[in-house]
mmCIF file of C-alpha atoms in Angstrom:
data_model
loop_
_atom_site.group_PDB
_atom_site.id
_atom_site.type_symbol
_atom_site.label_atom_id
_atom_site.label_comp_id
_atom_site.label_asym_id
_atom_site.label_seq_id
_atom_site.Cartn_x
_atom_site.Cartn_y
_atom_site.Cartn_z
ATOM 1 C CA GLY A 1 -33.543 15.603 -26.060
ATOM 2 C CA PRO A 2 -30.706 13.359 -24.753
ATOM 3 C CA CYS A 3 -29.308 15.997 -22.581
ATOM 4 C CA LYS A 4 -32.930 16.391 -20.702
ATOM 5 C CA SER A 5 -33.174 12.718 -20.063
ATOM 6 C CA LEU A 6 -29.887 12.153 -19.050
ATOM 7 C CA THR A 7 -29.598 14.680 -16.348
ATOM 8 C CA PRO A 8 -31.899 13.404 -14.037
ATOM 9 C CA ILE A 9 -30.470 9.720 -14.331
ATOM 10 C CA LEU A 10 -27.098 11.765 -13.501
ATOM 11 C CA GLU A 11 -28.441 13.514 -10.578
ATOM 12 C CA ARG A 12 -30.228 10.236 -9.165
ATOM 13 C CA ALA A 13 -26.780 8.039 -9.285
ATOM 14 C CA THR A 14 -24.882 10.943 -7.584
ATOM 15 C CA ALA A 15 -27.179 12.155 -4.976
ATOM 16 C CA ALA A 16 -27.498 7.991 -4.023
ATOM 17 C CA THR A 17 -23.689 8.460 -2.575
ATOM 18 C CA GLY A 18 -24.264 11.107 -0.102
ATOM 19 C CA GLY A 19 -21.768 13.464 -1.398
ATOM 20 C CA GLN A 20 -18.915 10.412 -2.517
ATOM 21 C CA VAL A 21 -19.382 11.745 -5.898
ATOM 22 C CA GLU A 22 -20.103 14.854 -7.179
ATOM 23 C CA LEU A 23 -22.267 15.967 -10.409
ATOM 24 C CA VAL A 24 -20.996 19.304 -11.872
ATOM 25 C CA LYS A 25 -22.943 20.217 -14.681
ATOM 26 C CA LEU A 26 -21.776 22.787 -17.428
ATOM 27 C CA ASN A 27 -23.327 25.255 -20.255
ATOM 28 C CA ILE A 28 -20.790 24.721 -23.188
ATOM 29 C CA ASP A 29 -21.617 28.162 -24.987
ATOM 30 C CA GLU A 30 -20.839 29.718 -21.641
ATOM 31 C CA ASN A 31 -17.509 27.686 -20.889
ATOM 32 C CA PRO A 32 -15.762 27.637 -24.089
ATOM 33 C CA GLY A 33 -12.468 26.893 -22.630
ATOM 34 C CA VAL A 34 -13.642 23.800 -20.920
ATOM 35 C CA THR A 35 -15.105 22.482 -24.239
ATOM 36 C CA GLN A 36 -12.030 23.048 -26.113
ATOM 37 C CA ALA A 37 -9.851 21.190 -23.061
ATOM 38 C CA PHE A 38 -11.871 18.269 -22.897
ATOM 39 C CA HIS A 39 -12.466 18.412 -26.876
ATOM 40 C CA VAL A 40 -16.150 17.934 -26.515
ATOM 41 C CA GLN A 41 -17.874 16.978 -30.037
ATOM 42 C CA SER A 42 -21.445 16.560 -29.208
ATOM 43 C CA ILE A 43 -23.573 17.105 -26.316
ATOM 44 C CA PRO A 44 -24.438 15.635 -23.925
ATOM 45 C CA ALA A 45 -20.712 14.554 -23.031
ATOM 46 C CA VAL A 46 -19.812 13.037 -19.779
ATOM 47 C CA PHE A 47 -16.784 12.970 -17.914
ATOM 48 C CA VAL A 48 -15.986 11.135 -14.747
ATOM 49 C CA ILE A 49 -13.247 12.504 -13.185
ATOM 50 C CA LYS A 50 -11.144 10.940 -10.477
ATOM 51 C CA ASP A 51 -7.836 12.183 -8.637
ATOM 52 C CA GLY A 52 -7.647 15.269 -10.940
ATOM 53 C CA LYS A 53 -7.667 12.687 -14.091
ATOM 54 C CA VAL A 54 -10.570 11.804 -16.592
ATOM 55 C CA ILE A 55 -10.778 8.184 -16.316
ATOM 56 C CA HIS A 56 -13.743 7.675 -18.423
ATOM 57 C CA ASN A 57 -16.112 9.675 -20.682
ATOM 58 C CA PHE A 58 -19.244 9.008 -22.929
ATOM 59 C CA THR A 59 -21.647 11.145 -24.983
ATOM 60 C CA GLY A 60 -25.366 10.687 -25.741
ATOM 61 C CA GLY A 61 -27.881 9.416 -23.799
ATOM 62 C CA GLN A 62 -27.111 6.228 -21.655
ATOM 63 C CA SER A 63 -29.477 3.976 -19.543
ATOM 64 C CA ASP A 64 -30.061 4.127 -15.518
ATOM 65 C CA GLN A 65 -28.483 0.785 -14.999
ATOM 66 C CA TYR A 66 -25.157 1.830 -16.725
ATOM 67 C CA VAL A 67 -24.779 5.228 -15.197
ATOM 68 C CA GLN A 68 -25.844 3.341 -11.901
ATOM 69 C CA GLN A 69 -22.761 0.897 -12.537
ATOM 70 C CA LEU A 70 -20.559 3.733 -13.411
ATOM 71 C CA VAL A 71 -20.998 5.745 -10.628
ATOM 72 C CA GLN A 72 -21.079 2.901 -7.834
ATOM 73 C CA ALA A 73 -17.354 1.955 -9.521
ATOM 74 C CA LEU A 74 -15.767 5.513 -8.024
ATOM 75 C CA LEU A 75 -17.383 4.876 -4.993
ATOM 76 C CA PRO A 76 -14.040 3.680 -2.401
ATOM 77 C CA ASP A 77 -13.720 0.035 -1.664
ATOM 78 C CA PRO A 78 -15.231 -0.517 1.792
ATOM 79 C CA THR A 79 -12.782 -3.073 2.935
ATOM 80 C CA GLN A 80 -10.064 -0.882 1.930
ATOM 81 C CA SER A 81 -11.632 2.289 3.702
ATOM 82 C CA ARG A 82 -11.719 -0.027 6.865
ATOM 83 C CA ILE A 83 -8.050 -1.055 6.786
ATOM 84 C CA ILE A 84 -6.996 2.380 6.643
ATOM 85 C CA GLU A 85 -8.895 3.249 9.633
ATOM 86 C CA LEU A 86 -8.020 0.239 11.180
ATOM 87 C CA LEU A 87 -4.231 0.903 10.363
ATOM 88 C CA ALA A 88 -4.447 4.828 11.825
ATOM 89 C CA ASN A 89 -6.116 3.289 14.843
ATOM 90 C CA GLY A 90 -2.490 1.326 15.182
ATOM 91 C CA THR A 91 -3.369 -0.679 18.352
ATOM 92 C CA GLU A 92 -2.574 -4.308 18.186
ATOM 93 C CA GLU A 93 -6.346 -5.316 18.306
ATOM 94 C CA ALA A 94 -6.893 -2.972 15.393
ATOM 95 C CA LEU A 95 -4.063 -4.388 13.517
ATOM 96 C CA ARG A 96 -5.054 -7.836 13.741
ATOM 97 C CA ASP A 97 -8.159 -7.107 12.580
ATOM 98 C CA ALA A 98 -6.641 -5.077 9.733
ATOM 99 C CA VAL A 99 -4.883 -8.714 8.382
ATOM 100 C CA ALA A 100 -7.654 -10.398 9.119
ATOM 101 C CA LEU A 101 -9.492 -8.282 6.389
ATOM 102 C CA ALA A 102 -6.652 -8.692 4.237
ATOM 103 C CA PRO A 103 -4.575 -11.588 5.050
ATOM 104 C CA GLY A 104 -1.898 -10.654 2.203
ATOM 105 C CA ASN A 105 -2.011 -6.875 2.710
ATOM 106 C CA GLU A 106 1.979 -5.840 2.865
ATOM 107 C CA ASP A 107 1.142 -2.739 4.632
ATOM 108 C CA ALA A 108 -1.513 -4.265 7.506
ATOM 109 C CA ILE A 109 1.093 -7.298 8.099
ATOM 110 C CA CYS A 110 4.059 -4.908 8.444
ATOM 111 C CA THR A 111 2.715 -2.775 11.058
ATOM 112 C CA LEU A 112 1.439 -5.676 12.887
ATOM 113 C CA ALA A 113 5.003 -7.365 12.531
ATOM 114 C CA ASP A 114 6.529 -4.426 13.849
ATOM 115 C CA LEU A 115 4.419 -3.832 16.821
ATOM 116 C CA LEU A 116 4.617 -7.118 17.796
ATOM 117 C CA ILE A 117 8.601 -7.299 17.700
ATOM 118 C CA ARG A 118 8.353 -4.147 19.853
ATOM 119 C CA THR A 119 6.161 -5.811 22.395
ATOM 120 C CA GLY A 120 8.230 -8.687 22.675
ATOM 121 C CA LYS A 121 6.498 -11.261 20.229
ATOM 122 C CA ALA A 122 8.972 -11.248 17.547
ATOM 123 C CA GLU A 123 8.228 -15.233 16.931
ATOM 124 C CA GLU A 124 4.711 -14.405 15.651
ATOM 125 C CA ALA A 125 5.793 -11.459 14.103
ATOM 126 C CA LEU A 126 7.645 -13.946 11.722
ATOM 127 C CA THR A 127 4.374 -16.209 11.353
ATOM 128 C CA PHE A 128 3.041 -13.087 9.627
ATOM 129 C CA LEU A 129 6.172 -12.276 7.820
ATOM 130 C CA VAL A 130 6.612 -15.279 6.008
ATOM 131 C CA ARG A 131 3.275 -14.706 4.043
ATOM 132 C CA LEU A 132 4.512 -11.845 2.476
ATOM 133 C CA PRO A 133 6.894 -11.745 -0.742
ATOM 134 C CA GLU A 134 10.409 -10.664 0.304
ATOM 135 C CA THR A 135 10.650 -6.689 -0.068
ATOM 136 C CA ASP A 136 13.131 -4.716 1.415
ATOM 137 C CA ARG A 137 10.639 -3.734 4.401
ATOM 138 C CA VAL A 138 9.553 -7.310 5.099
ATOM 139 C CA ARG A 139 13.459 -8.272 4.870
ATOM 140 C CA LYS A 140 14.364 -5.712 7.226
ATOM 141 C CA LEU A 141 11.447 -6.573 9.633
ATOM 142 C CA GLY A 142 12.029 -10.137 9.359
ATOM 143 C CA ALA A 143 15.684 -9.505 10.629
ATOM 144 C CA MET A 144 14.802 -7.841 13.699
ATOM 145 C CA ALA A 145 12.728 -10.085 14.560
ATOM 146 C CA ARG A 146 15.059 -12.840 14.649
ATOM 147 C CA LEU A 147 17.794 -10.542 16.067
ATOM 148 C CA ALA A 148 15.029 -9.988 18.928
ATOM 149 C CA MET A 149 14.565 -13.469 19.621
ATOM 150 C CA ASN A 150 18.566 -13.671 19.904
ATOM 151 C CA PRO A 151 19.591 -10.096 21.119
ATOM 152 C CA VAL A 152 22.913 -8.999 20.252
ATOM 153 C CA ASP A 153 24.885 -6.772 22.789
ATOM 154 C CA ASN A 154 27.690 -5.840 20.968
ATOM 155 C CA LEU A 155 26.978 -5.614 16.975
ATOM 156 C CA ASP A 156 30.986 -5.218 16.094
ATOM 157 C CA VAL A 157 31.967 -8.053 18.248
ATOM 158 C CA GLU A 158 29.150 -10.276 16.843
ATOM 159 C CA LEU A 159 29.962 -9.550 12.980
ATOM 160 C CA VAL A 160 33.544 -10.222 13.352
ATOM 161 C CA ALA A 161 32.809 -13.657 15.039
ATOM 162 C CA LEU A 162 29.969 -14.539 12.173
ATOM 163 C CA LEU A 163 32.615 -13.687 9.602
ATOM 164 C CA LEU A 164 34.734 -16.073 10.376
ATOM 165 C CA ARG A 165 32.160 -18.669 9.908
ATOM 166 C CA VAL A 166 29.933 -17.336 7.065
ATOM 167 C CA LYS A 167 31.872 -19.177 4.075
ATOM 168 C CA ASP A 168 30.514 -22.507 5.228
ATOM 169 C CA ASP A 169 27.771 -22.093 8.006
ATOM 170 C CA GLU A 170 24.276 -21.074 6.025
ATOM 171 C CA VAL A 171 23.213 -20.012 9.657
ATOM 172 C CA ALA A 172 25.729 -17.962 10.466
ATOM 173 C CA ARG A 173 25.517 -16.121 7.055
ATOM 174 C CA ARG A 174 22.057 -15.431 7.805
ATOM 175 C CA GLU A 175 22.197 -13.815 11.273
ATOM 176 C CA TYR A 176 25.105 -11.570 9.531
ATOM 177 C CA LEU A 177 22.832 -10.318 7.124
ATOM 178 C CA ASP A 178 20.322 -9.922 9.886
ATOM 179 C CA ILE A 179 22.596 -7.460 11.523
ATOM 180 C CA LEU A 180 23.397 -6.001 8.391
ATOM 181 C CA GLU A 181 19.652 -5.487 7.580
ATOM 182 C CA THR A 182 18.727 -3.952 10.988
ATOM 183 C CA MET A 183 21.631 -1.704 11.237
ATOM 184 C CA GLY A 184 20.462 -0.079 7.996
ATOM 185 C CA PRO A 185 22.326 1.455 4.738
ATOM 186 C CA ALA A 186 22.555 4.851 7.348
ATOM 187 C CA ASP A 187 25.001 3.189 9.739
ATOM 188 C CA PRO A 188 28.659 3.588 7.998
ATOM 189 C CA ARG A 189 29.635 -0.091 9.277
ATOM 190 C CA THR A 190 26.726 -1.442 7.052
ATOM 191 C CA SER A 191 29.230 -1.283 3.748
ATOM 192 C CA LYS A 192 32.168 -2.011 5.393
ATOM 193 C CA TYR A 193 30.839 -5.359 6.854
ATOM 194 C CA ARG A 194 29.122 -6.193 3.477
ATOM 195 C CA LYS A 195 32.686 -5.724 1.455
ATOM 196 C CA LEU A 196 34.094 -7.980 3.906
ATOM 197 C CA LEU A 197 31.153 -10.664 3.819
ATOM 198 C CA THR A 198 31.861 -11.135 -0.414
ATOM 199 C CA THR A 199 35.522 -10.652 0.223
ATOM 200 C CA LYS A 200 35.009 -13.768 2.556
ATOM 201 C CA LEU A 201 32.621 -15.433 0.358
ATOM 202 C CA PHE A 202 34.169 -14.849 -3.030
#
């Protein structure tokens, strides 16, 4: 019947993945609990489980081609796997390779930008960051890069000086916000200076 013809198809397709996709066979008479949990109505019943969740299921026989496509779709994207590898490596060369592979990947670009800022290449870091939509992480790194290009010795003195110009000076306002961004919410001065800015602008 369908069980006998489907089993070798499933075995071949999963064996070809070199252990990345595992085939688990259960006898429904010996495992009534599993049968109930998965609401098995008829056999063969195939459930595709990934990261602990059922992502696909079918009953009855299926063609070799159908099963092959189903199993292939479960394999990790080789590009994504390579990017994860390169990010874990963490060298400038590896991070540049990751960005070249995925020019719009926020994680790859931000990790590279962070490294470039710390190694005195803030201007180049900004050229990568402008590719991305403005998230909190991108905004913070952009602020760090701009500050690295124009270092400030004393943040408080600088903020007070900028505060006098923020209302009419777009550049001063940007620089003021950059400093607050790099100080971060953990710095008690951040909320104080944010309030002062609001008062000044409105």
